[in-house]
Coordinates of C-alpha atoms and ligand atoms in Angstrom, one line a residue:
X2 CA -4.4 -39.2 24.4
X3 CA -2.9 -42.6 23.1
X4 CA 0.8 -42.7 24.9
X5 CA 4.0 -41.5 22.9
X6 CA 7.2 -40.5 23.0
X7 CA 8.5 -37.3 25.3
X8 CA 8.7 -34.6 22.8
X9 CA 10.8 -31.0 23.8
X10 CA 8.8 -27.9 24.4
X11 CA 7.7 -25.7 21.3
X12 CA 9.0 -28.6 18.8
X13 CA 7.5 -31.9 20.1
X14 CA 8.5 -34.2 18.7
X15 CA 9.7 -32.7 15.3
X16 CA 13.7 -34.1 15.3
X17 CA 13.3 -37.3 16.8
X18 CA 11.2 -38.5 13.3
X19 CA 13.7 -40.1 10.9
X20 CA 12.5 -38.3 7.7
X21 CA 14.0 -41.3 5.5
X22 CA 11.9 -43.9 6.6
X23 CA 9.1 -42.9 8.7
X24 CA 6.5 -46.0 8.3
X25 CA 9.5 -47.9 9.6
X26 CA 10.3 -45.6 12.6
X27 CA 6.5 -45.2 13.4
X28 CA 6.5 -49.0 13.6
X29 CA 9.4 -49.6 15.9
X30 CA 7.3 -46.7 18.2
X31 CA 4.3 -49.1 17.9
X32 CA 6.2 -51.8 19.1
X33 CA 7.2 -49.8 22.3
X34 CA 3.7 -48.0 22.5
X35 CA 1.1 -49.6 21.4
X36 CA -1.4 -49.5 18.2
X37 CA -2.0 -46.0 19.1
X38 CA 0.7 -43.8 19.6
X39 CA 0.8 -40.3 20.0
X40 CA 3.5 -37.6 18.9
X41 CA 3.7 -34.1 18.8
X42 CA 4.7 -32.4 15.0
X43 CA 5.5 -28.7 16.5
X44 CA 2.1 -27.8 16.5
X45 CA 0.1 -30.5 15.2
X46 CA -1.1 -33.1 17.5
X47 CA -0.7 -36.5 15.7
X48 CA -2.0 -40.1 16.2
X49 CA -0.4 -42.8 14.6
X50 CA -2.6 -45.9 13.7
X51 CA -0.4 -49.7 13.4
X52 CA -3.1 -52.4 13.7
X53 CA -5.6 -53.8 11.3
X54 CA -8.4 -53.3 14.2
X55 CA -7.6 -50.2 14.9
X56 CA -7.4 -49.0 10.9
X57 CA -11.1 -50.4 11.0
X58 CA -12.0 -48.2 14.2
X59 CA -10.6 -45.4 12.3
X60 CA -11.7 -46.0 8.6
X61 CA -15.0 -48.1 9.1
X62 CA -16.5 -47.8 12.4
X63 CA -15.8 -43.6 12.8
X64 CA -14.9 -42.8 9.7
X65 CA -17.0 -40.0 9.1
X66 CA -15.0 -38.4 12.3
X67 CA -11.6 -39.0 10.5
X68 CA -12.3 -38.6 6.8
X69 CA -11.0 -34.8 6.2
X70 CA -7.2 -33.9 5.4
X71 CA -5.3 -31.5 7.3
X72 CA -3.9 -29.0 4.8
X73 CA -0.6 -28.1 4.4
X74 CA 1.3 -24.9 2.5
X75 CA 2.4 -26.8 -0.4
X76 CA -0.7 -28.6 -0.7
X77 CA -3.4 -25.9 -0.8
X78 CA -1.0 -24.3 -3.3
X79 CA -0.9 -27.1 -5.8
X80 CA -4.3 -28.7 -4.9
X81 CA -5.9 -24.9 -6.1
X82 CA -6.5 -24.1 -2.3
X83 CA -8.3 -27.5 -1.5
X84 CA -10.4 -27.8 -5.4
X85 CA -9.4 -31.1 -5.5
X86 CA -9.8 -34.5 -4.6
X87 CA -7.1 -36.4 -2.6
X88 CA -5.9 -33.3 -0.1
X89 CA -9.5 -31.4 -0.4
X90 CA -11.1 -31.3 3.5
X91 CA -14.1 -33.7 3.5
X92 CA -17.2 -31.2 2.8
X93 CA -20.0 -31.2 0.3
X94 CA -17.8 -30.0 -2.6
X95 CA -15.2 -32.8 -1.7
X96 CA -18.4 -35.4 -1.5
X97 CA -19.6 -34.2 -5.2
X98 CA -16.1 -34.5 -6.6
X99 CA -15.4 -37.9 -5.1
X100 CA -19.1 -39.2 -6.7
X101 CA -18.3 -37.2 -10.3
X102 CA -14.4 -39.2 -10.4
X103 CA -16.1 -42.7 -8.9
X104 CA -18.7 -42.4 -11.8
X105 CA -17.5 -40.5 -14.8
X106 CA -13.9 -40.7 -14.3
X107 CA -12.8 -44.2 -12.6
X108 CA -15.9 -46.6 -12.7
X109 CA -15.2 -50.0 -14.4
X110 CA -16.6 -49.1 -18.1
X111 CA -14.0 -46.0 -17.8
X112 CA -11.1 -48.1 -17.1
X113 CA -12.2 -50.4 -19.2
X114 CA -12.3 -47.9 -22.3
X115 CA -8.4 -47.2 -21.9
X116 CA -7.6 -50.9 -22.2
X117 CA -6.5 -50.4 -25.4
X118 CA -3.9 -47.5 -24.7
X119 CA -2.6 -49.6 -21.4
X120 CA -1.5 -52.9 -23.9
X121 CA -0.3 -50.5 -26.7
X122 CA 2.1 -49.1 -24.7
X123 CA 2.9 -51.9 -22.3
X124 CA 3.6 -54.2 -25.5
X125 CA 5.8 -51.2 -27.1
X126 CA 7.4 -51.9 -23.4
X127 CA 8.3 -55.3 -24.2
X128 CA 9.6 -54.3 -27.6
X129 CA 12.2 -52.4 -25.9
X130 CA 13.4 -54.2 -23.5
X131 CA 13.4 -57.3 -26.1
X132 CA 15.5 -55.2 -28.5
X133 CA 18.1 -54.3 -25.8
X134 CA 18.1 -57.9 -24.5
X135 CA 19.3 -59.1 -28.3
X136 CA 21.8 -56.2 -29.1
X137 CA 23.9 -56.1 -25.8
X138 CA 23.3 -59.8 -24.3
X139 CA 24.8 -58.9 -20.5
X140 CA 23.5 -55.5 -20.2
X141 CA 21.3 -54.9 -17.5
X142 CA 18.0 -52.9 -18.5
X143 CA 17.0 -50.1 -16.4
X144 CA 13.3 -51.1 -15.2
X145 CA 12.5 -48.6 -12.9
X146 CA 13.0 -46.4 -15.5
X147 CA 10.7 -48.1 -18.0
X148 CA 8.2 -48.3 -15.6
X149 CA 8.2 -44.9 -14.4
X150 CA 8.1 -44.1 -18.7
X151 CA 5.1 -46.2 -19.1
X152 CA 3.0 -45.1 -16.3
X153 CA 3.5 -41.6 -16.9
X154 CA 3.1 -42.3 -21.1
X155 CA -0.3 -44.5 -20.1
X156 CA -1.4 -41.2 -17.1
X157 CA -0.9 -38.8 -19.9
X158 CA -3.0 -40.6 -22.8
X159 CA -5.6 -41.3 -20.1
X160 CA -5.6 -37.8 -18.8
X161 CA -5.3 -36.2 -22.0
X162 CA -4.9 -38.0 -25.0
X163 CA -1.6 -37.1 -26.0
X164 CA 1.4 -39.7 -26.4
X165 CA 4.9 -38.1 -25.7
X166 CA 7.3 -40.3 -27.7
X167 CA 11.1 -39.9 -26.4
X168 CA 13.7 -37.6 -28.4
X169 CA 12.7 -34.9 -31.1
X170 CA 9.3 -32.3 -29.6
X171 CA 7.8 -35.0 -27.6
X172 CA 11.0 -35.7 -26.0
X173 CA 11.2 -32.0 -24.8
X174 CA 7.2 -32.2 -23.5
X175 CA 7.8 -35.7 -21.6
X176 CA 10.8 -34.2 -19.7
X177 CA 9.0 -31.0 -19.2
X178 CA 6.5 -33.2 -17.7
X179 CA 8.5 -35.5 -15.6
X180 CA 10.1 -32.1 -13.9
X181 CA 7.5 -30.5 -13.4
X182 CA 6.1 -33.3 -11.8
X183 CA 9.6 -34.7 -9.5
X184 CA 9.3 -30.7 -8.6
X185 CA 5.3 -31.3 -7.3
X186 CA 6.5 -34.4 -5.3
X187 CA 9.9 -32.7 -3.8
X188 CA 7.3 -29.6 -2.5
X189 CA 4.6 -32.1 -0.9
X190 CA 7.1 -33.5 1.2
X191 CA 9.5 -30.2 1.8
X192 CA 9.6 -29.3 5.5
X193 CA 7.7 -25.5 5.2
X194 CA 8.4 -23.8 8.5
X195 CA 4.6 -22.0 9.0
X196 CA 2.8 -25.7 8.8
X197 CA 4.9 -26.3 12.3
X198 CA 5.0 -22.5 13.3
X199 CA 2.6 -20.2 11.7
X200 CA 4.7 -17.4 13.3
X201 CA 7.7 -18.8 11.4
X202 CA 6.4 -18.4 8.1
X203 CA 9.1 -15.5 6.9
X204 CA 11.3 -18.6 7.3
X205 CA 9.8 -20.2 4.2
X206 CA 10.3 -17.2 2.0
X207 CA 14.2 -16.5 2.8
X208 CA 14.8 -19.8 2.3
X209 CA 13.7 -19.7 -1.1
X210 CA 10.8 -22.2 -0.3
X211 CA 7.6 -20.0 -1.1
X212 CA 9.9 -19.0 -4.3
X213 CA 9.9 -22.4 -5.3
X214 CA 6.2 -23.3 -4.1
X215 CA 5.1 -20.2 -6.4
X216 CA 7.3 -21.1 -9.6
X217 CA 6.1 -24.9 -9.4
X218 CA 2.1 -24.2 -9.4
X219 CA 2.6 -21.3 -12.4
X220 CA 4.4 -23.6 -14.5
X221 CA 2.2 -26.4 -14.1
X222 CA -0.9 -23.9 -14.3
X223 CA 0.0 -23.1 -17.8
X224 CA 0.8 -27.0 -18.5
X225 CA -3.1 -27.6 -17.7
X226 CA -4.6 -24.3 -19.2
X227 CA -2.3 -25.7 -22.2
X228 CA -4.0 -29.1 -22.5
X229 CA -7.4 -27.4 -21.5
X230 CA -6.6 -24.8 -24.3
X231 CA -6.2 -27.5 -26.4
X232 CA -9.2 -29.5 -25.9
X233 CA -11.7 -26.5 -26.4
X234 CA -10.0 -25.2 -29.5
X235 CA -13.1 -25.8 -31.8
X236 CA -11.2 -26.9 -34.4
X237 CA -9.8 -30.2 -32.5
X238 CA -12.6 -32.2 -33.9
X239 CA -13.7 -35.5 -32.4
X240 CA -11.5 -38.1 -30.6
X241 CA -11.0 -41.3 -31.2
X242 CA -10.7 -42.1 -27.5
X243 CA -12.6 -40.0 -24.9
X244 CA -9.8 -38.8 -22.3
X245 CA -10.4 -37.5 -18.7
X246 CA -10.2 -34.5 -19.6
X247 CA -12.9 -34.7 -22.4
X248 CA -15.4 -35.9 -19.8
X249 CA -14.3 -33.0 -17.1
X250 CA -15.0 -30.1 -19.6
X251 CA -18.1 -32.1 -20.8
X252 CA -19.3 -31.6 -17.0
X253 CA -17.8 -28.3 -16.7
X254 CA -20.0 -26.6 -19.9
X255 CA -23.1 -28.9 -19.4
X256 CA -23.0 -27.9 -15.6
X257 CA -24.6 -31.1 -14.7
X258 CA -22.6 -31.4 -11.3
X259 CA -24.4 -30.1 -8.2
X260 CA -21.0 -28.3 -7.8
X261 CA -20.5 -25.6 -10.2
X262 CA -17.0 -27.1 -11.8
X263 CA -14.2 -24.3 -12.4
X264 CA -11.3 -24.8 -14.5
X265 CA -9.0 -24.5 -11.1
X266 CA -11.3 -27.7 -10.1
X267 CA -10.2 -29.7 -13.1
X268 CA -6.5 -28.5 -13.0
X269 CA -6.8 -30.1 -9.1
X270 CA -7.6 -33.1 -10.1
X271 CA -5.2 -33.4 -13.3
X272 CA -2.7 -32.8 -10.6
X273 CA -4.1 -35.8 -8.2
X274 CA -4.1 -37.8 -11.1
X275 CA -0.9 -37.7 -12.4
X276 CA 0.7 -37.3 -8.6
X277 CA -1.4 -40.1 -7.6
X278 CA -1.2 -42.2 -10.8
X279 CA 2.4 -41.9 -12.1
X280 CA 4.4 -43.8 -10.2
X281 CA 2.6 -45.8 -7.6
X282 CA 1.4 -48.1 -10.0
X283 CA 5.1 -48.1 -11.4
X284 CA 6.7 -48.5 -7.9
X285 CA 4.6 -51.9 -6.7
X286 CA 5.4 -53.7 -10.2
X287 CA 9.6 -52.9 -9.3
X288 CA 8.8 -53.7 -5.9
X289 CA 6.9 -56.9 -7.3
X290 CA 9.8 -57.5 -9.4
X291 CA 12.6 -57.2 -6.5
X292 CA 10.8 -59.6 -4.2
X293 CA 10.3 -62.4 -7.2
X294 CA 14.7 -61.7 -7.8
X295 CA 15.1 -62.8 -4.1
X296 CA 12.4 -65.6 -4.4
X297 CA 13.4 -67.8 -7.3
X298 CA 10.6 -70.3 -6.2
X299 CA 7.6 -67.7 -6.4
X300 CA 9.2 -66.4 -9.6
X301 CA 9.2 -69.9 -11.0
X302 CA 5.8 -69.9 -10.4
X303 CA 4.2 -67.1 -11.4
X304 CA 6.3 -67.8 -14.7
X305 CA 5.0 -71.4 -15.0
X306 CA 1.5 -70.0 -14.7
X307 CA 1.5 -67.3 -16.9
X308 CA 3.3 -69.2 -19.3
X309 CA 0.9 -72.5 -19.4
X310 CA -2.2 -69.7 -19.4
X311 CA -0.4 -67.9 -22.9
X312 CA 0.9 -70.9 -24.6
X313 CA 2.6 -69.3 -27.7
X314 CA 0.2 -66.3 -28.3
X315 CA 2.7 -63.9 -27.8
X316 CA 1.2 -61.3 -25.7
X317 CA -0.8 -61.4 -21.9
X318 CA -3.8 -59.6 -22.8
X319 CA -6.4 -57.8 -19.7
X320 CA -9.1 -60.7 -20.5
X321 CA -6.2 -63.6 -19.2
X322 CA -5.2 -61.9 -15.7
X323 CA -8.2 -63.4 -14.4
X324 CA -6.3 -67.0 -15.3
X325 CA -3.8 -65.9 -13.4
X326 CA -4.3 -65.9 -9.3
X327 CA -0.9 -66.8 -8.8
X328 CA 0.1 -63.1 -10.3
X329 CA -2.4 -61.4 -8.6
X330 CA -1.5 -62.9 -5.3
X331 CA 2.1 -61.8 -6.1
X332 CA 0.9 -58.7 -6.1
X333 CA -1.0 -58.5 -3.4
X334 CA 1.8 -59.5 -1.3
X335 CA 4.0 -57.1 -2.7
X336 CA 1.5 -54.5 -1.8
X337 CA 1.3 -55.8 1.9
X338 CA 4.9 -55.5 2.4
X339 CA 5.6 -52.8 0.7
X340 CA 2.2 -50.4 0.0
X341 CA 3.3 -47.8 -2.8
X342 CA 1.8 -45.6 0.0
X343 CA 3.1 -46.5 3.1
X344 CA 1.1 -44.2 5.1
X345 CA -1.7 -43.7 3.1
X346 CA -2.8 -40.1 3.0
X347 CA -3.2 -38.5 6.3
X348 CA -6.2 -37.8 7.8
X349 CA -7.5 -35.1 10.0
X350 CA -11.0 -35.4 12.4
X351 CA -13.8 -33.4 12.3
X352 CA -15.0 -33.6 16.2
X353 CA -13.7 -35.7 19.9
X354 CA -14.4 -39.3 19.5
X355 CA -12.8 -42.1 21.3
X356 CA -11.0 -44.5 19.9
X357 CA -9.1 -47.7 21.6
X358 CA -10.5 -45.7 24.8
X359 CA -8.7 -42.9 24.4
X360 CA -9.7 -39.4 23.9
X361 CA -8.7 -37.7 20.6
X362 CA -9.8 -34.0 19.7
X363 CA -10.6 -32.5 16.9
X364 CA -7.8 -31.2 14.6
X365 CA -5.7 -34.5 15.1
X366 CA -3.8 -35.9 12.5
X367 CA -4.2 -39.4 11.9
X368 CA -1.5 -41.6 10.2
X369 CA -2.5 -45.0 9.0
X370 CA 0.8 -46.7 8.9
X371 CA -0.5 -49.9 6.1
X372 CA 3.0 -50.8 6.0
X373 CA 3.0 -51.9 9.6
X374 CA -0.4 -53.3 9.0
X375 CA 1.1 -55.5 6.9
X376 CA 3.6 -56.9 9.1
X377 CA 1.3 -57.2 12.3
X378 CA 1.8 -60.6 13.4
X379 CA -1.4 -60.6 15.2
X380 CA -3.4 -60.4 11.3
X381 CA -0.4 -62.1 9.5
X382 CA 1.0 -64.9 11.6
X383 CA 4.2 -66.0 12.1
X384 CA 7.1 -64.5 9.6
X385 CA 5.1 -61.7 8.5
X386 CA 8.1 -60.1 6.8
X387 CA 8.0 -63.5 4.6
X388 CA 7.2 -63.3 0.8
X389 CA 4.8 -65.6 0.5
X390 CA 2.0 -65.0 -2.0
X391 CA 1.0 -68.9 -0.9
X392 CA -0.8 -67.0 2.4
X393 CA -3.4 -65.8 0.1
X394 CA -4.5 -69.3 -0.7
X395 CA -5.1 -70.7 3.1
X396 CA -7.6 -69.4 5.3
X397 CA -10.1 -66.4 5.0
X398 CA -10.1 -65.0 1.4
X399 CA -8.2 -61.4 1.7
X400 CA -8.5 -58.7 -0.7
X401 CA -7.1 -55.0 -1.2
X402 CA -10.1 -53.1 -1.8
X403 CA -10.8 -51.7 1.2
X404 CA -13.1 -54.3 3.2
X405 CA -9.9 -56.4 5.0
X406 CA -8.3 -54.2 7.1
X407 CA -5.3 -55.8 7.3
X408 CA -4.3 -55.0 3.9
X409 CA -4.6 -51.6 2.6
X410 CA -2.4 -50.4 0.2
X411 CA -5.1 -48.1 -1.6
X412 CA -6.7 -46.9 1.7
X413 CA -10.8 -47.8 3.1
X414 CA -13.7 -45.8 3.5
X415 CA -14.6 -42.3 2.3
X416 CA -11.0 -41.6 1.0
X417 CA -10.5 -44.8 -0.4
X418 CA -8.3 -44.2 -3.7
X419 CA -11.1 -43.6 -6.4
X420 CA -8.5 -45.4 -9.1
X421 CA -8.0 -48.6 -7.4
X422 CA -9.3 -51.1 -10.8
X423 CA -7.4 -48.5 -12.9
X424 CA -4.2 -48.6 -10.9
X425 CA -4.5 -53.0 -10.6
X426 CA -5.2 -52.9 -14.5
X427 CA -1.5 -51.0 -15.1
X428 CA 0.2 -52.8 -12.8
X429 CA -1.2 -56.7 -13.2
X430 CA -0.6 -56.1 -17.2
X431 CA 2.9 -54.9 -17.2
X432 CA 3.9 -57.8 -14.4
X433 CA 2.3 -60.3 -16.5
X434 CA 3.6 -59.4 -19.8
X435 CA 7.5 -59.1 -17.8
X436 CA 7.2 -62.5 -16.4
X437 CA 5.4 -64.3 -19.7
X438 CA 8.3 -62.7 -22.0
X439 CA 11.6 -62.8 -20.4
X440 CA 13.6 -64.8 -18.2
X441 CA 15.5 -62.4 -15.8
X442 CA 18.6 -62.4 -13.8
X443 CA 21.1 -60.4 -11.5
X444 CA 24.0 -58.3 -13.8
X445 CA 27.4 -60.0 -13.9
X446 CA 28.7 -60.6 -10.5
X447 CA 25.6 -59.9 -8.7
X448 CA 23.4 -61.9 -6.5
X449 CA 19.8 -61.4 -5.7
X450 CA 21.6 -60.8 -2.1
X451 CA 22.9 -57.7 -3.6
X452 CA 19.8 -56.5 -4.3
X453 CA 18.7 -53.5 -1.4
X454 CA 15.4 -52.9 -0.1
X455 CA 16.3 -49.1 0.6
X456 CA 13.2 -46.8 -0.2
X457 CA 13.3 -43.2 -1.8
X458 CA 11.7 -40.5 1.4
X459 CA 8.3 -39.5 -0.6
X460 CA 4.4 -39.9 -0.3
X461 CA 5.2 -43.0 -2.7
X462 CA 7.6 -45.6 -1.5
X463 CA 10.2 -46.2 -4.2
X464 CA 13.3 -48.2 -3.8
X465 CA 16.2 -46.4 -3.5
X466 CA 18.4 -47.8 -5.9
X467 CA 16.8 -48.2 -10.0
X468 CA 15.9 -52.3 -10.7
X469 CA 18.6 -53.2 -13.1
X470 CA 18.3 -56.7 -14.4
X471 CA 19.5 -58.6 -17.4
X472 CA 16.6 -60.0 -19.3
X473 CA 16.5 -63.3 -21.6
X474 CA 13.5 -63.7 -23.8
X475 CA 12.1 -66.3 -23.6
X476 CA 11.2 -68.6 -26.3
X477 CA 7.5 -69.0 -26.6
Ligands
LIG241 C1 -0.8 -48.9 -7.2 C2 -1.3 -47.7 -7.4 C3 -2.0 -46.9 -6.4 C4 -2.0 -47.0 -5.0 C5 -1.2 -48.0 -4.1 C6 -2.8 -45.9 -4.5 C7 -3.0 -45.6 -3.2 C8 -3.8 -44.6 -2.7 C9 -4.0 -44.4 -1.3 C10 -3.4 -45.2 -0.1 C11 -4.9 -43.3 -1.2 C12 -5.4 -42.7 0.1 C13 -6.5 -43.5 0.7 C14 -7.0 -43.1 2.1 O1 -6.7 -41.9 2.5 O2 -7.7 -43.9 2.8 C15 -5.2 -42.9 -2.5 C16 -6.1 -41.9 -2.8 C17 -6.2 -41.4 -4.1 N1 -5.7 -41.9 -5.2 FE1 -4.6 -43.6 -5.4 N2 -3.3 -45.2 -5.6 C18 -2.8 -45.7 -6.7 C19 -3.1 -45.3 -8.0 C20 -3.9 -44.2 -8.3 C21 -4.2 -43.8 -9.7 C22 -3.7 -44.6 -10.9 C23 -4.9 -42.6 -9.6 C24 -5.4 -41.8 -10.6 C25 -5.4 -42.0 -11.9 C26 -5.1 -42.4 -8.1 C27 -5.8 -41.3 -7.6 C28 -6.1 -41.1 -6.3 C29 -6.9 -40.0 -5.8 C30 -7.6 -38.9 -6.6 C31 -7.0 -40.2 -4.4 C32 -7.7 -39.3 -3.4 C33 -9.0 -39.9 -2.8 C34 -9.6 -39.2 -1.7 O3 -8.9 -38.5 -0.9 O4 -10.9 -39.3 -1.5 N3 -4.5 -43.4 -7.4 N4 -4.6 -43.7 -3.4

């Protein structure tokens, strides 16, 4: 096995992990041993990948070996026992899923077709924060919160066609919604006793853990057989726009998947969708947003660009993004330094292989750590912790989907994120449209100094403390 650090008997290695920040604290092991590193999670035996060549080795060169999940309590509770996609173990049902989603679900057509819903709501977005900026001239706006609203407004219309305006009914359903779903997050990273000690088990139910497990997946069960309910009821009538969950029971009745496709199938993959697609997409445009605060120059730029690109028209619409590689290098940078997923998912392999020249079993757990990736000064040169969408200009072209290992964000190979042109689509728009309509600065007595870099614990890497800025519009 790779080396590590000395865990205690029975535990490993379980209380020396800093749960706040682990990317970071698996990186400062790298540094002492190595791009491999072992550790021991009770008892799972885990290997923790840090370097570009060795994600290739594991996602490219054996991926096969390394492309199932290891499962969890809470996860084969909410994923329907493994019926979906992103926590599902890699088998032919997985394979026929992953094909059904990359064709019917996320191809480019697909994405394309909600186009319309993503610059609705992101232009009702802009509306907002314009209004507040002319009412209350030094107040700062809350933008993690908008964000968060219009990913999980644009998720919903995409899943399932239905808008959820704030206040009155809707009001009640969004916040429904957004608990149900903070609730699904809290339970995927909750420390359940029997993952660690399947003898300990009785643990998890005196806590109150299984109780809370249990109440989560029934309440959102009947959200889904709700929406499912819903979409069958004959006397819905056609839809304007197809929605997700159109195609889905399309498949499901016509029974043209080489899987036979249940309802508990489509209520999995609601749930990836709207844990995967809420509030990634929302956290790289605040972490976008943080790194332009504390780099007036690369804000000035990206501004000056989008800006020259738009003239006076008003609005940045999905056809102009590709005027603007100065934005999409922003991003890319943002996503190097700081991946919405800073570990990816984790990964679990099927058989022995070697890798670096070491001997890993089957049943290992396999952390890509992109966030370290993304700081390896061997793929990233001098200053890697620099902000500097410039790098993407010089040198070898670098892109995120999957073929340069040493950038990441959505994952490579087999269980490379199936929403990866939806999930650039939400977050390229709303950037562009923030940067083209308001000039932005730190609230009264604030520098960009006092802006923190502190990240939420969670499969998604938020920052800690909401993005409150004061916006200006600007006059076009
Ligand atoms: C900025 C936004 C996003 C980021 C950074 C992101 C990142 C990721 C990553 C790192 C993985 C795991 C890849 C691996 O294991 O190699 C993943 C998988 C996945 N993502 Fe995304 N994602 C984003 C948006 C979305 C959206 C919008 C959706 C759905 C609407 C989505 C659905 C999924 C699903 C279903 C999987 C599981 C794929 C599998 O296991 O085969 N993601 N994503």
């Amino acid at each position: 096995l790779p080396p590590g650090p000395r865990g205690l008997p029975f535990i490993g290695n379980l209380l020396q992990l800093d749960p706040s920040a682990p990317h970071r604290h698996l990186w400062q092991l790298s540094q002492t041993y190595g791009p491999l590193t072992s550790l021991k999670l009770g008892r799972a035996r885990v290997v923790v990948v840090s370097t570009a060549k060795m994600a290739e080795q594991v996602m490219k060169t054996h991926d096969l070996t390394f492309c199932s999940r290891p499962t969890t309590v809470g996860l084969q509770k909410l994923s329907y026992n493994g019926r979906d996609l992103a926590f599902a173990p890699y088998d032919a049902c997985f394979r026929e899923m992953k094909k059904l989603s990359m064709v019917h679900l996320f191809s480019l057509s697909r994405v394309q077709s909600f186009r319309p819903v993503r610059e609705h709501e992101v232009a009702k977005m802009i509306e907002k924060i314009s209004r507040s900026s002319l009412s209350l001239e030094s107040r700062p706006f809350n933008l993690s919160e908008a964000m968060m609203s219009l990913t999980s407004t644009i998720i919903c219309q995409v899943a399932f066609g239905k808008r959820y305006e704030e206040g009155g009914v809707g009001g009640v359903e969004r916040s429904r919604f957004q608990s149900l779903l903070n609730e699904t997050q809290a339970m995927f990273t909750s420390f359940f006793f029997s993952d660690h000690f399947p003898c300990m088990g009785f643990v998890d139910r005196l806590s109150g853990l299984i109780g809370r497990l249990e109440k989560n997946f029934e309440e959102f069960d009947a959200f889904y057989q709700e929406v499912i309910d819903e979409h069958l009821d004959p006397s819905r009538g056609k839809q304007e726009q197809e929605d997700i969950m159109d195609v889905l029971l399309q498949i499901w009745k016509g029974g043209s998947s080489k899987v036979q496709l249940s309802l508990d199938h489509i209520k999995a993959l609601l749930m990836n969708i709207f844990v995967g697609g809420t509030d990634t997409s929302a956290a790289a445009v605040i972490w976008s947003m943080t790194y332009l605060m504390k780099n007036p120059k690369s804000m000035g730029k990206a501004q000056k660009e989008v800006r020259l690109a738009i003239g006076k028209k008003g609005f940045v619409n999905e056809e102009d993004i590709q005027q603007l590689p100065y934005l999409k290098a922003v991003v890319k940078e943002t996503l190097r330094l700081q991946p919405s997923a800073p570990l990816l998912i984790p990964r679990e392999s099927t058989q022995d292989c070697i890798l670096g020249g070491y001997e890993i079993p089957a049943k290992t757990v396999i952390h890509v750590n992109a966030w370290a990736i993304g700081r390896d000064p061997v793929a990233w040169g001098e200053n890697p912790e620099e902000f500097k969408p410039e790098r993407f200009f010089m040198g070898k072209s670098i892109d995120v989907k999957g073929a340069d290992f040493e950038l990441i964000p959505f994952g490579a190979g087999r269980r490379i994120c199936p929403a990866m042109h939806m999930a650039l689509a939400n977050v390229e728009l709303s950037l562009a449209n923030l940067l083209y309509a308001f000039d932005w600065q730190m609230p009264i007595g604030m520098t960009s100094d006092d802006l923190d870099m502190d990240v939420l614990p969670g499969l998604t890497m938020h920052k800690k403390t909401a993005l409150c800025l004061v916006a200006t519009e600007f006059v076009k």
